[in-house]
XYZ file of C-alpha atoms in Angstrom:
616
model
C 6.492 94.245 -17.089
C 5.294 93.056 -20.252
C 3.681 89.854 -20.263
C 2.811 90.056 -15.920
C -1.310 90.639 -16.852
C -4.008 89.226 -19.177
C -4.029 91.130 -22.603
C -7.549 92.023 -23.137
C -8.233 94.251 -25.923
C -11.045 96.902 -26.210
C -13.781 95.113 -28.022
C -13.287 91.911 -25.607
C -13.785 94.484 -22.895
C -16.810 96.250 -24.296
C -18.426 92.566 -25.444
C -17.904 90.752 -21.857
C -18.964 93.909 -19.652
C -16.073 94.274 -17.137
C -16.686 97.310 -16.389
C -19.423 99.171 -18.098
C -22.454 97.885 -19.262
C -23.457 97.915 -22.848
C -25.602 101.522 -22.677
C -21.909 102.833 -21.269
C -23.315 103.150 -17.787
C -21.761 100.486 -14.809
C -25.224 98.953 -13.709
C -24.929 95.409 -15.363
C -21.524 95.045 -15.325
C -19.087 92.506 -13.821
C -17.733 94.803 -11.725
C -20.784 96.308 -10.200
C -22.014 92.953 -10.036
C -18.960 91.977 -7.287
C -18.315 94.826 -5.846
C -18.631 94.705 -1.963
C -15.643 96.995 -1.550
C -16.472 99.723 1.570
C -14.018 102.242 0.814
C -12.885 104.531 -2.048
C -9.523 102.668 -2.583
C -10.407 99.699 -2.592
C -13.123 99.782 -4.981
C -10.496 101.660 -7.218
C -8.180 98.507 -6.554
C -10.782 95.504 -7.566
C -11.495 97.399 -10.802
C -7.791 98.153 -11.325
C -8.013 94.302 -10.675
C -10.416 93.493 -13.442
C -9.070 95.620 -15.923
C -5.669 93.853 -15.800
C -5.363 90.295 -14.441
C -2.215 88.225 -13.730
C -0.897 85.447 -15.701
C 1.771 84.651 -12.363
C 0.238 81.663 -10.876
C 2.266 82.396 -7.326
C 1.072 86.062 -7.411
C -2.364 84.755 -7.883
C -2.394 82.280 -5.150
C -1.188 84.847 -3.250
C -4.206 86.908 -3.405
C -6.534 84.070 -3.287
C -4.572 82.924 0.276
C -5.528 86.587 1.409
C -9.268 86.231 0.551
C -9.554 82.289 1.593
C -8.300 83.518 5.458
C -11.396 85.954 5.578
C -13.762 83.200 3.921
C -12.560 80.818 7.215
C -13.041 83.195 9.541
C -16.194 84.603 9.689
C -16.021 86.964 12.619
C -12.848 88.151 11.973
C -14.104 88.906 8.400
C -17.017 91.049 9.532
C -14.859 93.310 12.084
C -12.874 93.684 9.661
C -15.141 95.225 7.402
C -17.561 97.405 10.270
C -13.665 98.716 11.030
C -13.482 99.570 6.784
C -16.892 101.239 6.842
C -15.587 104.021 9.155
C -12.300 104.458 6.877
C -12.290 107.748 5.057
C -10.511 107.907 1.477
C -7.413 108.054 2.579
C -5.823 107.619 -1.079
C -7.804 110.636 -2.409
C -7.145 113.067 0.326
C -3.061 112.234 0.505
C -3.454 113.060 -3.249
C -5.147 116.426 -2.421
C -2.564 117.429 0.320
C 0.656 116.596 -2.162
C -1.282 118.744 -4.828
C -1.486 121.916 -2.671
C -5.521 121.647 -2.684
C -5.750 119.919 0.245
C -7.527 121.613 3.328
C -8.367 120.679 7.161
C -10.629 118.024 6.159
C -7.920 116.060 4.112
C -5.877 116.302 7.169
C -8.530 115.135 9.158
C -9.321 112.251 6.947
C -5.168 111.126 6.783
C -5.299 110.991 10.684
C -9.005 108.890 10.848
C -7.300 106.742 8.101
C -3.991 105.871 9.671
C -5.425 105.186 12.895
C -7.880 103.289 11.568
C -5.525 101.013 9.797
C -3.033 101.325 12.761
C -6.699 99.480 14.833
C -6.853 96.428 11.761
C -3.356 95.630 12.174
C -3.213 95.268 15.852
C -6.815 93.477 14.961
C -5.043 91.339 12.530
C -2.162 90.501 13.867
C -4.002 87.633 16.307
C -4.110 85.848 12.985
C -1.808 83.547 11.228
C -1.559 85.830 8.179
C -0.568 84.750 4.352
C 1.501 87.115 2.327
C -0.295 89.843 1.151
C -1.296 90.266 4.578
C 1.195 90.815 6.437
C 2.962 92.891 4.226
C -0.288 95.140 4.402
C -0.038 94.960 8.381
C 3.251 95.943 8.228
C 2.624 99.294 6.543
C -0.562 100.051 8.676
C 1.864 100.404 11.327
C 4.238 102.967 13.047
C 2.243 105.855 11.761
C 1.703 107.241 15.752
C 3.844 110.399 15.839
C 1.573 112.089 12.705
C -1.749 110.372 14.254
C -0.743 111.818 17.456
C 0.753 115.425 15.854
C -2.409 115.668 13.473
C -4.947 114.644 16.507
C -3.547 117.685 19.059
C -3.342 120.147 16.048
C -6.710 119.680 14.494
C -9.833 120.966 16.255
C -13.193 118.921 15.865
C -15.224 120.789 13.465
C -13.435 121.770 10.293
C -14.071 124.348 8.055
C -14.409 122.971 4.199
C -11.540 125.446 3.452
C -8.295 126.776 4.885
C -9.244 130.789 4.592
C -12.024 129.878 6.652
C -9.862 129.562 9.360
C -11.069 127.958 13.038
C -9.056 124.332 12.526
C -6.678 125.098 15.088
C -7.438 123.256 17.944
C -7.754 125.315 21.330
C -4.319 124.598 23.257
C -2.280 123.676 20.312
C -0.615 127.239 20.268
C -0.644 129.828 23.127
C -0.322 132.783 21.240
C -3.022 131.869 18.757
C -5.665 131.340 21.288
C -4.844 135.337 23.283
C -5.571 136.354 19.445
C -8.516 134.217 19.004
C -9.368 135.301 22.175
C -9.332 138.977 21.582
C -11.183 138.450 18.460
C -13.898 136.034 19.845
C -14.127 138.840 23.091
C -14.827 141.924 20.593
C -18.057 142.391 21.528
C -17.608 141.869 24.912
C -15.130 144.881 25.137
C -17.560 147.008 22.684
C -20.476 146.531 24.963
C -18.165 147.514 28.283
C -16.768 150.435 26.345
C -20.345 151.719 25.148
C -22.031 151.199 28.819
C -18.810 153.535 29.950
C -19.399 156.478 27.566
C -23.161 156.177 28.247
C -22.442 156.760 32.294
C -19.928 159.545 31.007
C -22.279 160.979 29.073
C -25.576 160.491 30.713
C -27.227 159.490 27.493
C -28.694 156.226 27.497
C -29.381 155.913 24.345
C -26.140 155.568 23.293
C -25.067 153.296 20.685
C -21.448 151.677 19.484
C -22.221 150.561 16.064
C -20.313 149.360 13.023
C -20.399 149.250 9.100
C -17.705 148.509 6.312
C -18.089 152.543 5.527
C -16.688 153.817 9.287
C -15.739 151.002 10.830
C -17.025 151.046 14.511
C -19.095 154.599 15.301
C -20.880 156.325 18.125
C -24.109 157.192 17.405
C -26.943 159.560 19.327
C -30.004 161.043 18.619
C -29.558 164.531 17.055
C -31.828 165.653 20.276
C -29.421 163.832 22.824
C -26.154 165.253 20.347
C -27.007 168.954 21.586
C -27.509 168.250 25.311
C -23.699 167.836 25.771
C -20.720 169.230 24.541
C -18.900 165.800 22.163
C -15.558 167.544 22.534
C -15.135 167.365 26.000
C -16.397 164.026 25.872
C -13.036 163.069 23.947
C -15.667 162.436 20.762
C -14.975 163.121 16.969
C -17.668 163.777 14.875
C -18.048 161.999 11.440
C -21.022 162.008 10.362
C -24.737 163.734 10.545
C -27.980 162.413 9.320
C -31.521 163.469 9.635
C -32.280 160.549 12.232
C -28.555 160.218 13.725
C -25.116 161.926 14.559
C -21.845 159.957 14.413
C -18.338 160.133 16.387
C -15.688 158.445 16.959
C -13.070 158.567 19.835
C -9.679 157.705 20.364
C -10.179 154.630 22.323
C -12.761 153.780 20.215
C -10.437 153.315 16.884
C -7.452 152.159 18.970
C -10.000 148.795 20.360
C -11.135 148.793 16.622
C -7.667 148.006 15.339
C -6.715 145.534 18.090
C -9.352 143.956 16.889
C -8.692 143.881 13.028
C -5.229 143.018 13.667
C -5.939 140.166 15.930
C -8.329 138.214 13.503
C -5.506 138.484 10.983
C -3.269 137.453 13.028
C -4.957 134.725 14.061
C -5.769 133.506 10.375
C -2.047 133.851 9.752
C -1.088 131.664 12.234
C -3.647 129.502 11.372
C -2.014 128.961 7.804
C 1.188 128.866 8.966
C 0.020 125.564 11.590
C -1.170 124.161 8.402
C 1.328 124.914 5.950
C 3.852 123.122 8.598
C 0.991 120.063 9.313
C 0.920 119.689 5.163
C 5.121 119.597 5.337
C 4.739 116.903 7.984
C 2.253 115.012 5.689
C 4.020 115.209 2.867
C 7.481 114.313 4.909
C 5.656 111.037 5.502
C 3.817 110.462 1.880
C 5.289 107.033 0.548
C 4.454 105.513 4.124
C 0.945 106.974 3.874
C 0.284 106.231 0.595
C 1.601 102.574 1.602
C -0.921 102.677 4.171
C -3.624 103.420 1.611
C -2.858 100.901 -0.740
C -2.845 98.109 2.062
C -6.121 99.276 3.423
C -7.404 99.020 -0.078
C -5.409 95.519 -0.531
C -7.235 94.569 2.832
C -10.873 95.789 1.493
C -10.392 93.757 -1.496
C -9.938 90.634 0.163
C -12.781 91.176 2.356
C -14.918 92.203 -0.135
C -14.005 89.407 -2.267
C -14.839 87.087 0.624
C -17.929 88.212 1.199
C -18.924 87.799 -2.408
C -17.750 84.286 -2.771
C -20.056 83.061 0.968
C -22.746 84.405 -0.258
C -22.778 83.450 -3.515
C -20.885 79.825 -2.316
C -18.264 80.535 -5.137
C -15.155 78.216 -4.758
C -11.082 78.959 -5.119
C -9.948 78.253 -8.396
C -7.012 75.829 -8.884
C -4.330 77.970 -11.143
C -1.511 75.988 -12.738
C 1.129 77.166 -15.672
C 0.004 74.599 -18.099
C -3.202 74.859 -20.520
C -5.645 72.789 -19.167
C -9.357 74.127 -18.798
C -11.641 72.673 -16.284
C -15.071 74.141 -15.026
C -17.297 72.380 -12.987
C -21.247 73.516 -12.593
C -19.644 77.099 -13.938
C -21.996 79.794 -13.919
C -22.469 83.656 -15.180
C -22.298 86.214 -11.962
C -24.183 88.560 -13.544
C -26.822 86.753 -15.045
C -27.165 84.715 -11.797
C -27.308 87.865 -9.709
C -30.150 89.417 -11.498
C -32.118 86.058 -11.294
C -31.717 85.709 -7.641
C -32.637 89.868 -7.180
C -35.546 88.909 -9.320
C -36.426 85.896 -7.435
C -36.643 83.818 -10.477
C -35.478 80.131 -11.015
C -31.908 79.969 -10.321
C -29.392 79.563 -12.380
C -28.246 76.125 -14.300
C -24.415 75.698 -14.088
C -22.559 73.723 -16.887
C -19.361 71.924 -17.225
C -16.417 73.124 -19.439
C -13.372 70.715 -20.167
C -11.023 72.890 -22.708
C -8.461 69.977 -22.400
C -5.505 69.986 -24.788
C -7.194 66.960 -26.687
C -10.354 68.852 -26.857
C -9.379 72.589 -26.697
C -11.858 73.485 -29.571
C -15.831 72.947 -28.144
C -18.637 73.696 -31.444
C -21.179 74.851 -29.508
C -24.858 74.735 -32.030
C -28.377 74.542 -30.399
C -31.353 76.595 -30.956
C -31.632 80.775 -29.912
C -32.356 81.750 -26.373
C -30.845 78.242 -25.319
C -27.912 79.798 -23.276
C -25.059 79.479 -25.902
C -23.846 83.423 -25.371
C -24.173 82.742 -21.666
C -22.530 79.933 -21.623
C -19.737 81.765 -23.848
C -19.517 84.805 -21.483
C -19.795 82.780 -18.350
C -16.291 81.111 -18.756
C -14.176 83.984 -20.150
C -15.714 85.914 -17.091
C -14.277 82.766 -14.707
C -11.285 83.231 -15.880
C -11.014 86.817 -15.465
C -12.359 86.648 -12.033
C -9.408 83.501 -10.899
C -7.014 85.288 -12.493
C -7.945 88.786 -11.198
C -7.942 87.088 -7.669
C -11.051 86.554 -6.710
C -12.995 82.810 -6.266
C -15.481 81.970 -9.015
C -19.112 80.975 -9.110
C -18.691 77.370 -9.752
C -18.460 73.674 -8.005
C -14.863 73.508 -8.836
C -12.349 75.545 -10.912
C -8.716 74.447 -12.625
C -7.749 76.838 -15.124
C -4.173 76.926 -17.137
C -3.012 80.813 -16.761
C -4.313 82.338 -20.193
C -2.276 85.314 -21.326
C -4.695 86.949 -23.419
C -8.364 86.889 -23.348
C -10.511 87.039 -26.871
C -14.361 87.748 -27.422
C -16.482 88.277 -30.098
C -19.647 87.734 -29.447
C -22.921 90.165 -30.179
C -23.563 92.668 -33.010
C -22.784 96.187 -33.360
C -21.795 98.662 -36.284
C -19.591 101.853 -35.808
C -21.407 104.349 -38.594
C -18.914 107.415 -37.699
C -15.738 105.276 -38.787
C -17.692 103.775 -41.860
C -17.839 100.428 -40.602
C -20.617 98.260 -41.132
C -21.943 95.549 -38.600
C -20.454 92.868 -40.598
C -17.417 94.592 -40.833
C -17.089 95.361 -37.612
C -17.350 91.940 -37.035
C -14.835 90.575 -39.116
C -11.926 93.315 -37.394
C -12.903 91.958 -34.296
C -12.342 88.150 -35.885
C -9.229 89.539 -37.778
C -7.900 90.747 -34.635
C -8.325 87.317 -33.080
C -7.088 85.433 -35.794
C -3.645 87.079 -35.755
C -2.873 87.442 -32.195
C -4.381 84.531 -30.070
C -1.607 82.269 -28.712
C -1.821 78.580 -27.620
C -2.240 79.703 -24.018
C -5.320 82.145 -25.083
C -9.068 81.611 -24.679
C -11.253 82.978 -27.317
C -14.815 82.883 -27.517
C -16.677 83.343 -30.883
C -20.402 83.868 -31.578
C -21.940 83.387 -34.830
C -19.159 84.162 -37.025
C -20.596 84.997 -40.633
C -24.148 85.331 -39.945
C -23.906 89.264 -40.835
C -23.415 88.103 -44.721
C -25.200 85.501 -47.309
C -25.728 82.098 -45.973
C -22.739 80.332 -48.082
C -20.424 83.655 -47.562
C -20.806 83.446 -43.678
C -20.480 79.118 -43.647
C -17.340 79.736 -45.698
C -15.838 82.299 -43.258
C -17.377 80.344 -40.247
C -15.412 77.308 -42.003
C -11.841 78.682 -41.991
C -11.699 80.432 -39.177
C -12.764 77.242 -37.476
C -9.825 75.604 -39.292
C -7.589 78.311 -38.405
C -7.998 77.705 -34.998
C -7.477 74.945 -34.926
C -4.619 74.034 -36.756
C -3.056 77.751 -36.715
C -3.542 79.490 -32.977
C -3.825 75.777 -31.667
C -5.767 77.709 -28.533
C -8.577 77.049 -25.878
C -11.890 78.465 -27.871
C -15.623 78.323 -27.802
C -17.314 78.354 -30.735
C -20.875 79.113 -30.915
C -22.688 78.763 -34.093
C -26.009 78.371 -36.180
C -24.454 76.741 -39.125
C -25.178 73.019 -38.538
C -22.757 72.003 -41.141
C -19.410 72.700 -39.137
C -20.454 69.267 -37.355
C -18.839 67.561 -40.157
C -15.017 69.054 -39.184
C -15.082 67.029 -36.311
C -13.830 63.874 -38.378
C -10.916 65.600 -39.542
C -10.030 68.188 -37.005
C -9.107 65.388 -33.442
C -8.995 68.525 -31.095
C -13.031 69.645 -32.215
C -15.370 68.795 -29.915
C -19.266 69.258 -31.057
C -21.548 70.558 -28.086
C -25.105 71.308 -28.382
C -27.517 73.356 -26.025
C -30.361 70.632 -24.925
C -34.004 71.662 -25.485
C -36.990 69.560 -24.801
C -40.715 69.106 -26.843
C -43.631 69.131 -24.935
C -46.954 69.008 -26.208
C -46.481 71.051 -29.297
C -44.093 73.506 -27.061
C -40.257 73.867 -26.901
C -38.617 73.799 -23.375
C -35.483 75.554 -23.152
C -33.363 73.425 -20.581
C -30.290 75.716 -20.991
C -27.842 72.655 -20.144
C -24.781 71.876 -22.577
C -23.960 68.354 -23.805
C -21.975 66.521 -25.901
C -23.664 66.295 -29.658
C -24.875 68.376 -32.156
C -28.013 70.385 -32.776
C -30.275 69.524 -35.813
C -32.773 72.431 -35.777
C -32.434 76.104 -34.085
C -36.121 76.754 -33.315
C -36.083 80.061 -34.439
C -39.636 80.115 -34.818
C -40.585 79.380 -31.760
C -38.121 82.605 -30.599
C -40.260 84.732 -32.935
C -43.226 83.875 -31.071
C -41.988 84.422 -28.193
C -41.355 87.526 -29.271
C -44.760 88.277 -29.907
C -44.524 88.561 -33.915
C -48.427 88.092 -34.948
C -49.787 84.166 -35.783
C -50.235 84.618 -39.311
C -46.587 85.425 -39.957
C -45.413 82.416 -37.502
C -47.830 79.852 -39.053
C -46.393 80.856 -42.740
C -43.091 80.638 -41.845
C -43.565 77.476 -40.181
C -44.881 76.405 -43.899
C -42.009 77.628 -45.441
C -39.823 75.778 -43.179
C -41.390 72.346 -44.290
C -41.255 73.084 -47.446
C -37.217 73.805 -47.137
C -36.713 71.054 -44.652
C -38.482 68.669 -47.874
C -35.266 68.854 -49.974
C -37.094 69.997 -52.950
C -33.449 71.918 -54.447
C -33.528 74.379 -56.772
C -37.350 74.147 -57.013
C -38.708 74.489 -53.948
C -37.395 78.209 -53.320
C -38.918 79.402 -56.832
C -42.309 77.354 -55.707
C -42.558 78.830 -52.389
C -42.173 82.445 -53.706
C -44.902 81.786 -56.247
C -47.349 81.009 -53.241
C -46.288 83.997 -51.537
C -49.874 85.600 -50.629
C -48.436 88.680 -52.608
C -48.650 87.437 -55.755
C -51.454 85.218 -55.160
C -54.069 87.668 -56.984
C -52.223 87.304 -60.246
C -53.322 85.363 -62.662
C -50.932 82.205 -63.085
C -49.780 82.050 -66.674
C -50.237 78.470 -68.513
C -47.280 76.501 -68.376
C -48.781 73.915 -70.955
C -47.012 73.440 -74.360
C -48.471 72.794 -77.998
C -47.666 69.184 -79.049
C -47.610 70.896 -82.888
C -45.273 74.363 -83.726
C -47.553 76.596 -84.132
C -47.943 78.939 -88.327
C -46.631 81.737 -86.809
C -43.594 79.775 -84.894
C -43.136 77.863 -88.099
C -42.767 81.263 -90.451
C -40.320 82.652 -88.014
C -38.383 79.181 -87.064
C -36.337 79.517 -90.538
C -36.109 83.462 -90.897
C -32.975 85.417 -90.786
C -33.929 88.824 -89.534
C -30.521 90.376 -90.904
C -30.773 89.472 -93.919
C -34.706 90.836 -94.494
C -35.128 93.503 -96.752
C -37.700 96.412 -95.448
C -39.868 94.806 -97.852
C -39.341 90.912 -97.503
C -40.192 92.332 -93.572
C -43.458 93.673 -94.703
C -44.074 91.217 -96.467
C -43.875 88.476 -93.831
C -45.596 90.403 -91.526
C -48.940 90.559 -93.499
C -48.521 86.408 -93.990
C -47.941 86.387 -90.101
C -51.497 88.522 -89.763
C -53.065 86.823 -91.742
C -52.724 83.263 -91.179
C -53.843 84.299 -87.484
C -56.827 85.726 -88.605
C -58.161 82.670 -90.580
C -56.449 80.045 -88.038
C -54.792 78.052 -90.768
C -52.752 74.865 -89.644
C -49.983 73.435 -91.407
């Protein structure tokens, strides 16, 4: 019902990578980060999982009970899933089979999968079992009589489809196998039949043949045709070539049609055995597809299990209030592509979204980890509410209801929307829907404009916030002067990213701590980018020069010094102490209320006193 899972809207989804990565595709995602799943429901069920968490703090615990009993018990947890990995997609072929496109290899895969499941239960029933458990043990059960009906009906190699016939198994129905037989015996009887009419005939040569045209033919020589008379044979001739001469015989057409008709027959049985096997099926759907679902409910937890020993992830502690603790939290995706790289691992970072200090201003330099650290927490929460333990030391999280991100840039050209203004929906969106029990995450907010546009935005939407939505939120930023809010907004708390400087160097320490940044070594980002010396050592003078306070002044003086215009030749700047005759002539002129000729006129004095350099 509405309300029972996590709203997450689409641009939250696309920014935090549940599901696909950002080139569409699922490598780099959350969920193919995770997954350990070993069957085709249950992977269906962890992403279903993902895509809508709970905000029922019983219902979670519920599923985290079901993956903390395979977490305690490691042998039970790994025949558990070597029983999974011979599962067939039960789910998918039940789906086929109430479609009508099912065929013998569906059936095949219900009966493998119920008595498969029917082998966990008994497995797990030696266990004290929490909830979700046992109600998933429960419907793995009393499945027998369409194991058993499906096992004796079914022979061991299927066809791919029904027409194909040859699924029947041999015994299942005694009239099928005499017309299977007399099919399967054809050439048997042809061969007896032609050795007879050869002895009758005294031709050895003598050959039953068959093609689509006739059907099933005697053929001779033409040389051994005229050494005996066909008709008192009981032949019928049908055809003559240059190398051959056809009959046919009575017997002959009469074996030909016992033949035909017992293939057909034999088909049509066929179908009808599995037109009454896809009835039983069917009969029995809701307790199959029950079965599926807690197979999949039972691959889940496993899988789930074995993702949080390996990584050492820990149960989160879910209450119905909005408190926000993280201890040593880390990103699973960025931490599983530094251990399959074999790089240093991964540092994990506190996060206390406490009522009195529900608001963190996060500033520090690029590269540092803030987007990380951003992602890293909305993704714990999705992954404790979804069910599943979290990469961290320790985990108590107040349920949040709906889940906010806007973090990264990214335009959408087709609908006319800019990157900036793509950016500000996404903040719009977050702005009028968060709730106190949300968690939003924000990213540079108002970098995509002018410098006192974005602070301004960046401003009040920080306010709003705070005072408006009143909800848990991380808000990273390069604009050093939100610091200041933090006098007058008591739920703020500033947070920078800690770097170190070593011998002319930056260190990037990727650790969070109380405080506030007072540089964001962009520079030193650009060279790591590779952008060429020259470039990096001017900027680095610009930056001085800004960093000097000069005002107004230094901006003007700094693009004058700009090797660009560096060739040009500076104009003087130095001022007569004395007006000048030509400044004096014009200081006192009206030019309205010239004449053509008073104009004239003053334009020879003008001339002239130039030419002769006279001084008043």
């Amino acid at each position: 019902s509405n309300g029972d899972v996590m709203e997450i809207d689409a641009a939250t989804r696309r920014n935090l990578e549940i599901t696909r990565g950002m080139d569409g595709g699922r490598t780099g995602s959350l969920l193919a980060t995770i997954d350990r799943t070993l069957t085709g429901p249950g992977a269906r069920l962890l992403a279903a999982r993902l895509a809508a968490p709970l905000t029922d703090a019983e219902a979670i615990g519920a599923r985290h009970d079901a993956v903390a009993l395979f977490v305690g018990n490691a042998g039970q947890r790994h025949n558990v899933r070597e029983a999974l990995r011979q599962c067939p997609d039960l789910e998918r072929a039940l789906s086929r089979v109430a479609l009508g496109r099912g065929g013998p290899r569906d059936l095949a895969a219900i009966r493998e999968g119920l008595r498969q499941g029917t082998a966990l239960a008994i497995a797990l029933r030696k266990l004290e079992l929490p909830k979700i458990l046992q109600t998933a043990t429960h419907a793995l059960q009393g499945h027998e009589a369409l194991i058993e009906e499906l096992a004796k009906a079914l022979a061991e190699e299927l066809p791919l489809l029904t027409r194909d016939g040859g699924f029947v198994a041999k015994g299942y129905r005694a009239e099928l196998d005499e017309l299977r037989s007399l099919r399967d015996e054809s050439r048997k009887l042809i061969a007896a039949l032609e050795q007879r009419y050869r002895s009758t005939t005294g031709v050895n040569s003598l050959k039953i043949r068959h093609n689509n045209v006739l059907g099933y033919f005697i053929e001779l020589t033409p040389t051994n045709a005229e050494k005996f008379e066909p008709n008192a044979a009981g032949f019928i001739h049908r055809q003559t070539l240059a190398s051959a001469v056809r009959y046919s015989s009575v017997e002959l057409g009469e074996l030909e049609s016992k033949i035909g008709r017992a293939a057909d027959l034999a088909l049509a049985q066929e179908l009808e055995i599995f037109a009454a096997l896809v009835l039983l099926v069917n009969e029995a759907a809701d307790a199959v597809a029950g079965a599926a679902t807690a197979l999949a409910e039972i691959d889940v937890a496993a899988a789930l299990a074995e993702l949080a020993v390996e990584g050492q992830w820990v149960r989160p502690t879910i209450e119905d209030n909005a408190e926000f603790h993280i201890k040593g939290g880390r990103h699973p995706v960025v931490e599983a592509a530094l251990r399959l790289r074999e790089q240093k691992s991964f540092v994990g970072n506190d996060c206390d979204l406490s009522p009195e200090k529900r608001l963190w201003l996060i500033t520090g330099p690029n590269m540092a980890g803030k987007s990380t650290f951003l992602r890293q927490n909305a993704l714990i929460v999705l992954l404790a509410q979804a069910g599943a333990y979290v990469p961290a030391e320790a985990a108590r999280i107040g349920i949040v209801d709906r889940l906010f991100s806007r973090v990264g840039a990214a335009d959408d050209l087709a609908r006319g929307r800019s990157t900036f203004m793509v950016e500000m929906v996404e903040t719009a969106a977050i702005l009028n829907q968060a709730t106190e029990r949300s968690l939003v995450i924000l990213d540079e907010i108002g970098r995509g404009t002018a410098t006192y546009d974005g602070l301004s935005i960046a401003w009040a939407t920080l306010e709003h916030l705070h005072e408006v939505n009143r909800c848990r939120a991380l808000f990273a930023t390069h604009y050093h002067e939100l610091v200041s809010l933090g006098s007058r907004l008591p739920a703020l708390a500033p947070h920078t990213m800690r770097v170190k400087e070593w011998q002319g160097d930056v260190v990037f320490l990727h650790e969070v701590a109380p405080g506030a940044a007072d540089r964001s070594y962009g520079i030193h980002v650009a060279k790591l980018a590779g952008l060429p010396s020259a470039v990096i050592a001017r900027a680095e003078q610009v930056l001085r020069a800004l960093e000097q306070g000069e005002q107004s002044g230094a901006v003007t003086k700094l693009a004058e010094d700009l090797p660009l215009f560096a060739a040009l030749p500076t104009p003087s700047r130095a001022k007569p102490t004395a007006p000048s005759v030509v400044e004096r002539a014009l200081q006192d002129v009206v030019a309205d209320e010239l004449s053509p000729k008073d104009a004239l006129d003053l334009v020879y004095r003008l001339v002239s006193a130039l030419r002769d350099g006279k001084k008043e």
